[in-house]
Structures are given as structure tokens and as C-alpha cells.
Amino acid sequence: MREGASGAQTLNKVAGLKVASSADFSAAAVTPESLDAAGGIVFEGLGVAVVDAQPDQVGALSAAGESGVMAIEPERIVHAIGETLLPGVAPSRLLPPSPPAGLSRGGVQLEYIRGYRDALVNLYEGLTGGEDAEAAAEAAPSFREDEVTWGLQAIGVPASRFTGKGVRVAVLDTGFDAGHPDFVGRAVSMRSFIQGEEAQDGHGHGTHCIGTALGSDRPNTLPRYGVACRAEIFAGKVLSNAGSGADAGILAGIQWAIANGCAVVSMSLGAPVGPGQTHSRVFETAARRALRAGTVIIAAAGNESERPGSIAPVGHPANCPSIMAVAALDSRFHVASFSCGGLNPQGGQVDIAGPGVAVRSSWPRPLLHRAINGTSMATPHVSGVAALYAEADPEARGRALMSILVQSARRLELPARDVGAGLVQAP
């Protein structure tokens, strides 16, 4: 919707649609039941509406001219990004894990094979002779994970005096395991936007992402894996226990986060886009409104690449110009084989990179911890660092916070297409 337009009135007048408004709900927390039952919902703070419209109603809106409707798009289904399962051990250990649940071709998960392949390639490069291998070994960083994960070391978290205290961070994902022992005593607000499912995480992806962004500095079992260990946690379940969700739930989660004063929204979710495909105008409108409200949205670039042979474009919604798109690096500061690249124009760039291979973090009980791959794992590293900068400078919000993250990144000798400004760095 254009600025100043009354969404509910416009939709009713032009197309005869009777819709609910997010203003009717406490703290703008639209319920999943209302999303399903109403003819539509207007997210007042975002300037966006999601409606169940017939073809003639869509035609009326399209032909309405100056009615206030800027764009009409079909609703998408998005998925948790980054389910390459690895053993819950340090990345230096190369014993193959048991294949995870969810089997595919030949009884083995393809993402599982890819992650194990990358580990073997790194081992081969380190063991084979030749000047190139020796030079790579000398240039590559070396990490031990006795006390702190390699990702936190790489982005400078152990040396930072900031903890994210007083900063609210929303992670919109599959929910959170509220009974995880590493989070006892933490301030956690949970809300489900999935009909028929509680905010409790029945998948694992959300708990893992929350752990990386916001986990404790003193977990029950070392190493430490959380960046902003004193930030306030807002866990929005916008993806089901099967790992998928619709745009309506994502938008509802964004508005809920803004209404609750979250400085950062972390979204390790998305859908692939094709070469030359432009970004969503609906999500770009929502992201701009969020920035003006002091909230920066940080999203995973996507895992559709198969480098070096094939690089896929940054996916939806990370490809919006006003959303930070995060690529993934391994512990040798190589671009992860699956990480998408900035190929499409008009907002399809990578903005920054984070650790995204063999990332150990929290997992729902009884397992408690697990290491997995993905741009999903890189994204909460960046979101946690954003919370540290938000604590360091209470005036740094919205676009100002986004600029600080880019300006402070560690420059890498890699194409900006793949890593943007470089590797995120803690203050």
C-alpha cells in the first residue's frame, strides 16, 4: 500500500474484500487462526495486506489506478534454509555421522553427502603436496573449539566487551525449545504464527539459529556457541515443524517483532529465485517500513549453489534491497559450496558473509547440540553481531545499524558477488 492509504478501506471499496487489521490485535500479534479464517489481513505497520481474492477481485485491484495499491503478488511458500546435517562435534573431526532423518536418493540425504564431501576436500588439500597446497595451508586460519566455536572466534566475539544486553532480537523460524538447559533464566518471548502448532520447536532449525545468535556464554557443555548472550530473545514460529511456511506468517512475524521494539529480525528462511528474477515489492515495502521503525532484517542468501560449477542467485526474501543478504564461509574462509551469489540486478546482491559450515549450536532435547551447514547458520552470526553493535550505540538502528555492519566487516580476497563487504566482525 502507498503511504497514507487505508488498506482495509481500499480493499473493501475497490474489490469488495472484507479484511481484518493487525491493529485489532494486542501488540500487533496476529493469530494464526485469524490468518486462516479472515478474508485477509492488513499489516498496518508494514503497508502490506495478504488476502484470499478471486480472479475478478484481483483484476479490480490491478485496474484501480490511484487506489493506493502498489503491487500484487501471489503468496509464496518458504522453507528453512540450511539443513545440511553434520555430527555434533568439532569441524576438525572427520568421522562420518549417521545419516539424518529425512532420506532421499539412494537412502542418503544429498545435503549430508555434500557437507561430508567438503570436509574431505579440505582434508585432501591440507595433506597433498605442492606449492599451492602449502600456500593455502599457511594462509588458512586455524581454530580449536575447546572453549569457543570456530565461528565465534572468526568474527571476534570472545574479545568483545558487548553482550547485546538490553537489545531485543527476533528470530523468525521453526520456534524454540523453551526447556533447553542452556537458556535457563533468559528472557524469552515466544509466539506461533502457524495454525495448530505451538511455538515449541518440533523441527530443530529455529533452536539452532537462536542458539548461534543469542546463546549463553556459559553453556552446560563447551564450547560456547552464542554471540549476543544477554540480548532479549523473541522467538517467532513462522515455519511449521515440517520446516515450511507462507508469506503471511512471515509478514505477521515481522510486524510482531517491530511492535515489540526488536532492533534485529533474523530470518534463516526463503525460497529460490531464477536468473533475472526481481525481488518481491511486497517484502521490500515491509523491509523499508521496518528500517524506518528502527528494525533491520537480516536473511539467508540461500543454499542452491553447487560450486564451483553452478552458482544460484540470492533467494527470496534476502534479495530485497532493504534486507541484508548473508552468504556462508567455511573455517578456511572459503565460500561454502552451497552459498548463493549476487547475480541478479536490483537488489539481488550479497551484503555480508558469516560462518556457515560445521556450525555447532543448540538443538531441541534430548540431543541438545548439533553441527550443521547453511547460509541459515551464517545469518544468526550476523544477527547476533548486529545486537552487539546495537548495544554499543543505542542510536544505531535501522539503516544506520546496517551500515555499521557493512563498514566494519573484514575484507576478504573474494568476489563481492560471493561475500559482499566481507566477514562480519564484532565490535
Tab-separated table of C-alpha atoms in Angstrom, residues 32-292:
chain	number	residue	atom	x	y	z
A	32	PRO	CA	-2.653	-17.994	13.034
A	33	GLU	CA	-6.391	-18.654	13.360
A	34	SER	CA	-7.169	-15.125	12.130
A	35	LEU	CA	-4.775	-15.549	9.207
A	36	ASP	CA	-6.651	-18.678	8.188
A	37	ALA	CA	-10.211	-17.558	8.907
A	38	ALA	CA	-10.312	-13.975	7.655
A	39	GLY	CA	-10.721	-12.972	4.036
A	40	GLY	CA	-7.448	-11.161	4.513
A	41	ILE	CA	-5.213	-9.311	6.936
A	42	VAL	CA	-3.844	-5.794	6.578
A	43	PHE	CA	-0.477	-5.392	8.293
A	44	GLU	CA	-0.829	-1.710	9.081
A	45	GLY	CA	2.752	-1.152	10.183
A	46	LEU	CA	4.164	-2.737	7.036
A	47	GLY	CA	1.835	-1.278	4.422
A	48	VAL	CA	1.071	-4.810	3.213
A	49	ALA	CA	-2.044	-6.969	3.033
A	50	VAL	CA	-2.493	-10.699	2.478
A	51	VAL	CA	-5.911	-11.557	1.027
A	52	ASP	CA	-7.809	-14.543	-0.328
A	53	ALA	CA	-9.131	-12.967	-3.533
A	54	GLN	CA	-10.999	-14.292	-6.525
A	55	PRO	CA	-9.693	-13.561	-10.059
A	56	ASP	CA	-12.241	-10.770	-10.627
A	57	GLN	CA	-11.234	-9.126	-7.349
A	58	VAL	CA	-7.556	-9.318	-8.292
A	59	GLY	CA	-8.466	-7.748	-11.633
A	60	ALA	CA	-10.333	-4.930	-9.903
A	61	LEU	CA	-7.331	-4.177	-7.699
A	62	SER	CA	-4.959	-4.283	-10.683
A	63	ALA	CA	-7.116	-1.834	-12.613
A	64	ALA	CA	-7.726	0.511	-9.707
A	65	GLY	CA	-5.048	3.020	-10.724
A	66	GLU	CA	-4.525	5.507	-7.905
A	67	SER	CA	-6.313	3.402	-5.302
A	68	GLY	CA	-3.191	3.047	-3.192
A	69	VAL	CA	-2.304	-0.497	-4.296
A	70	MET	CA	1.361	-0.531	-5.381
A	71	ALA	CA	1.854	-4.188	-6.282
A	72	ILE	CA	0.012	-7.507	-6.332
A	73	GLU	CA	1.923	-10.759	-5.876
A	74	PRO	CA	0.968	-14.397	-5.291
A	75	GLU	CA	1.754	-15.679	-1.822
A	76	ARG	CA	4.880	-17.843	-1.635
A	77	ILE	CA	5.795	-20.856	0.453
A	78	VAL	CA	9.223	-20.545	2.073
A	79	HIS	CA	11.407	-23.098	3.814
A	80	ALA	CA	14.067	-23.308	6.480
A	81	ILE	CA	17.422	-22.798	4.750
A	82	GLY	CA	20.348	-24.940	5.792
A	83	GLU	CA	19.639	-28.477	6.828
A	84	THR	CA	22.992	-29.997	5.935
A	85	LEU	CA	23.395	-32.182	8.966
A	86	LEU	CA	26.845	-32.879	10.365
A	87	PRO	CA	27.945	-34.616	13.559
A	88	GLY	CA	27.654	-32.620	16.768
A	89	VAL	CA	31.429	-32.387	17.099
A	90	ALA	CA	34.244	-30.047	16.169
A	91	PRO	CA	34.758	-29.482	12.417
A	92	SER	CA	38.262	-30.959	12.642
A	93	ARG	CA	36.733	-34.390	13.348
A	94	LEU	CA	36.059	-36.221	10.088
A	95	LEU	CA	34.322	-39.358	11.280
A	96	PRO	CA	31.123	-39.629	9.215
A	97	PRO	CA	27.896	-39.131	11.208
A	98	SER	CA	24.902	-41.379	10.989
A	99	PRO	CA	22.659	-40.196	8.137
A	100	PRO	CA	19.910	-37.884	9.441
A	101	ALA	CA	16.207	-38.477	9.241
A	102	GLY	CA	14.568	-37.441	6.000
A	103	LEU	CA	16.188	-39.673	3.393
A	104	SER	CA	16.285	-39.072	-0.298
A	105	ARG	CA	18.095	-40.502	-3.294
A	106	GLY	CA	19.739	-43.852	-2.514
A	107	GLY	CA	18.671	-43.642	1.133
A	108	VAL	CA	21.129	-40.828	1.918
A	109	GLN	CA	20.397	-37.115	2.174
A	110	LEU	CA	22.112	-35.205	-0.639
A	111	GLU	CA	22.941	-32.240	1.582
A	112	TYR	CA	24.559	-34.667	4.008
A	113	ILE	CA	26.788	-36.023	1.243
A	114	ARG	CA	27.705	-32.517	0.111
A	115	GLY	CA	28.784	-31.440	3.584
A	116	TYR	CA	30.859	-34.578	4.081
A	117	ARG	CA	32.402	-34.126	0.627
A	118	ASP	CA	33.507	-30.587	1.544
A	119	ALA	CA	35.163	-31.862	4.701
A	120	LEU	CA	37.076	-34.488	2.727
A	121	VAL	CA	38.134	-31.917	0.119
A	122	ASN	CA	39.548	-29.685	2.852
A	123	LEU	CA	41.428	-32.644	4.330
A	124	TYR	CA	42.826	-33.606	0.911
A	125	GLU	CA	44.007	-30.046	0.232
A	126	GLY	CA	45.837	-29.993	3.541
A	127	LEU	CA	47.545	-33.354	3.059
A	128	THR	CA	48.586	-33.240	-0.586
A	129	GLY	CA	51.927	-31.735	-1.542
A	130	GLY	CA	52.676	-28.873	-3.923
A	131	GLU	CA	53.242	-25.152	-3.541
A	132	ASP	CA	49.540	-24.294	-3.908
A	133	ALA	CA	48.512	-26.600	-1.069
A	134	GLU	CA	51.323	-25.324	1.170
A	135	ALA	CA	50.426	-21.706	0.479
A	136	ALA	CA	46.770	-22.399	1.217
A	137	ALA	CA	47.672	-24.121	4.478
A	138	GLU	CA	49.793	-21.157	5.573
A	139	ALA	CA	47.061	-18.632	4.705
A	140	ALA	CA	44.197	-20.574	6.262
A	141	PRO	CA	43.186	-19.718	9.835
A	142	SER	CA	43.427	-22.440	12.456
A	143	PHE	CA	40.748	-22.891	15.109
A	144	ARG	CA	40.358	-25.105	18.168
A	145	GLU	CA	36.889	-25.472	19.615
A	146	ASP	CA	37.784	-26.426	23.188
A	147	GLU	CA	36.218	-23.253	24.614
A	148	VAL	CA	34.515	-21.350	21.779
A	149	THR	CA	33.200	-22.392	18.352
A	150	TRP	CA	35.300	-21.553	15.333
A	151	GLY	CA	32.599	-19.206	14.048
A	152	LEU	CA	32.624	-17.007	17.146
A	153	GLN	CA	36.405	-16.897	17.054
A	154	ALA	CA	36.414	-15.916	13.383
A	155	ILE	CA	34.125	-12.937	13.959
A	156	GLY	CA	35.844	-11.735	17.136
A	157	VAL	CA	33.143	-12.413	19.710
A	158	PRO	CA	35.423	-13.637	22.565
A	159	ALA	CA	37.314	-10.328	22.559
A	160	SER	CA	34.199	-8.139	22.527
A	161	ARG	CA	33.019	-6.478	25.721
A	162	PHE	CA	29.444	-6.287	24.439
A	163	THR	CA	26.770	-8.901	25.092
A	164	GLY	CA	23.621	-7.486	23.476
A	165	LYS	CA	22.229	-6.502	26.876
A	166	GLY	CA	19.019	-4.504	26.573
A	167	VAL	CA	18.622	-5.277	22.853
A	168	ARG	CA	15.654	-7.233	21.545
A	169	VAL	CA	16.274	-9.702	18.721
A	170	ALA	CA	13.576	-11.651	16.892
A	171	VAL	CA	14.409	-14.957	15.223
A	172	LEU	CA	11.612	-15.966	12.845
A	173	ASP	CA	11.945	-19.677	12.201
A	174	THR	CA	10.565	-23.028	13.413
A	175	GLY	CA	10.218	-21.880	17.027
A	176	PHE	CA	12.358	-22.616	20.068
A	177	ASP	CA	12.882	-25.362	22.643
A	178	ALA	CA	11.840	-23.356	25.705
A	179	GLY	CA	13.141	-26.045	28.055
A	180	HIS	CA	16.691	-26.142	26.709
A	181	PRO	CA	19.039	-26.131	29.738
A	182	ASP	CA	21.490	-23.646	28.181
A	183	PHE	CA	18.785	-20.926	28.269
A	184	VAL	CA	17.640	-21.162	31.879
A	185	GLY	CA	16.952	-17.682	33.273
A	186	ARG	CA	16.928	-15.920	29.891
A	187	ALA	CA	14.156	-13.528	28.854
A	188	VAL	CA	12.319	-15.327	26.033
A	189	SER	CA	9.080	-14.226	24.343
A	190	MET	CA	7.507	-16.859	22.091
A	191	ARG	CA	4.695	-16.598	19.569
A	192	SER	CA	3.394	-19.037	16.967
A	193	PHE	CA	2.058	-17.890	13.605
A	194	ILE	CA	1.440	-21.465	12.430
A	195	GLN	CA	-2.101	-22.735	12.899
A	196	GLY	CA	-2.365	-25.792	15.116
A	197	GLU	CA	1.245	-25.655	16.326
A	198	GLU	CA	2.688	-24.183	19.495
A	199	ALA	CA	5.822	-22.047	19.435
A	200	GLN	CA	7.796	-25.006	20.801
A	201	ASP	CA	10.300	-26.140	18.176
A	202	GLY	CA	9.417	-29.528	16.718
A	203	HIS	CA	11.965	-29.263	13.925
A	204	GLY	CA	15.312	-28.063	15.318
A	205	HIS	CA	16.274	-25.358	12.839
A	206	GLY	CA	14.887	-22.486	14.927
A	207	THR	CA	16.564	-23.606	18.151
A	208	HIS	CA	19.881	-23.894	16.301
A	209	CYS	CA	19.604	-20.380	14.835
A	210	ILE	CA	18.559	-18.848	18.166
A	211	GLY	CA	21.499	-20.583	19.820
A	212	THR	CA	24.023	-19.056	17.418
A	213	ALA	CA	22.599	-15.547	17.566
A	214	LEU	CA	21.643	-15.437	21.240
A	215	GLY	CA	23.007	-18.453	23.109
A	216	SER	CA	24.690	-18.393	26.521
A	217	ASP	CA	28.339	-17.532	27.066
A	218	ARG	CA	28.392	-20.385	29.610
A	219	PRO	CA	26.503	-23.343	28.137
A	220	ASN	CA	26.323	-26.522	30.167
A	221	THR	CA	28.677	-28.160	27.686
A	222	LEU	CA	31.506	-26.287	25.973
A	223	PRO	CA	32.261	-24.819	23.512
A	224	ARG	CA	30.398	-21.529	23.735
A	225	TYR	CA	28.317	-21.026	20.576
A	226	GLY	CA	26.160	-17.903	21.177
A	227	VAL	CA	27.033	-14.373	20.032
A	228	ALA	CA	24.718	-11.939	21.888
A	229	CYS	CA	24.460	-13.825	25.162
A	230	ARG	CA	22.499	-11.148	27.095
A	231	ALA	CA	20.069	-9.990	24.408
A	232	GLU	CA	16.323	-10.496	24.830
A	233	ILE	CA	15.018	-13.379	22.729
A	234	PHE	CA	11.858	-13.109	20.629
A	235	ALA	CA	11.144	-16.483	19.029
A	236	GLY	CA	8.527	-16.272	16.297
A	237	LYS	CA	7.361	-19.587	14.849
A	238	VAL	CA	6.676	-18.739	11.205
A	239	LEU	CA	7.757	-22.129	9.834
A	240	SER	CA	5.981	-25.349	10.744
A	241	ASN	CA	7.538	-28.382	12.383
A	242	ALA	CA	7.999	-29.638	8.821
A	243	GLY	CA	10.158	-26.572	8.087
A	244	SER	CA	7.870	-24.571	5.781
A	245	GLY	CA	5.536	-21.589	5.991
A	246	ALA	CA	3.707	-18.988	3.914
A	247	ASP	CA	4.470	-15.324	3.327
A	248	ALA	CA	1.530	-14.291	5.514
A	249	GLY	CA	3.086	-15.844	8.601
A	250	ILE	CA	6.479	-14.280	7.838
A	251	LEU	CA	4.922	-10.823	7.498
A	252	ALA	CA	2.939	-11.361	10.702
A	253	GLY	CA	6.177	-12.249	12.487
A	254	ILE	CA	7.957	-9.157	11.160
A	255	GLN	CA	5.159	-6.868	12.327
A	256	TRP	CA	5.130	-8.576	15.752
A	257	ALA	CA	8.879	-8.008	16.065
A	258	ILE	CA	8.605	-4.336	15.117
A	259	ALA	CA	5.688	-3.764	17.506
A	260	ASN	CA	7.791	-5.232	20.317
A	261	GLY	CA	10.754	-2.948	19.631
A	262	CYS	CA	13.145	-5.544	18.197
A	263	ALA	CA	16.231	-3.911	16.708
A	264	VAL	CA	17.065	-7.021	14.693
A	265	VAL	CA	14.976	-9.612	12.856
A	266	SER	CA	16.870	-12.748	11.833
A	267	MET	CA	15.329	-14.932	9.112
A	268	SER	CA	17.096	-18.118	8.034
A	269	LEU	CA	14.360	-18.953	5.568
A	270	GLY	CA	13.463	-18.398	1.967
A	271	ALA	CA	12.603	-19.658	-1.495
A	272	PRO	CA	14.817	-19.939	-4.567
A	273	VAL	CA	14.553	-17.454	-7.449
A	274	GLY	CA	15.588	-17.794	-11.059
A	275	PRO	CA	18.219	-15.872	-13.045
A	276	GLY	CA	16.977	-12.377	-13.829
A	277	GLN	CA	14.027	-12.625	-11.428
A	278	THR	CA	13.353	-9.438	-9.494
A	279	HIS	CA	12.705	-9.134	-5.772
A	280	SER	CA	9.318	-9.026	-4.080
A	281	ARG	CA	7.931	-5.477	-3.983
A	282	VAL	CA	5.728	-6.533	-1.084
A	283	PHE	CA	8.655	-7.633	1.089
A	284	GLU	CA	10.710	-4.640	0.001
A	285	THR	CA	7.902	-2.346	1.185
A	286	ALA	CA	7.771	-4.205	4.507
A	287	ALA	CA	11.563	-4.040	4.896
A	288	ARG	CA	11.653	-0.291	4.231
A	289	ARG	CA	8.922	0.296	6.800
A	290	ALA	CA	10.879	-1.859	9.242
A	291	LEU	CA	14.059	0.178	8.730
A	292	ARG	CA	12.166	3.403	9.344
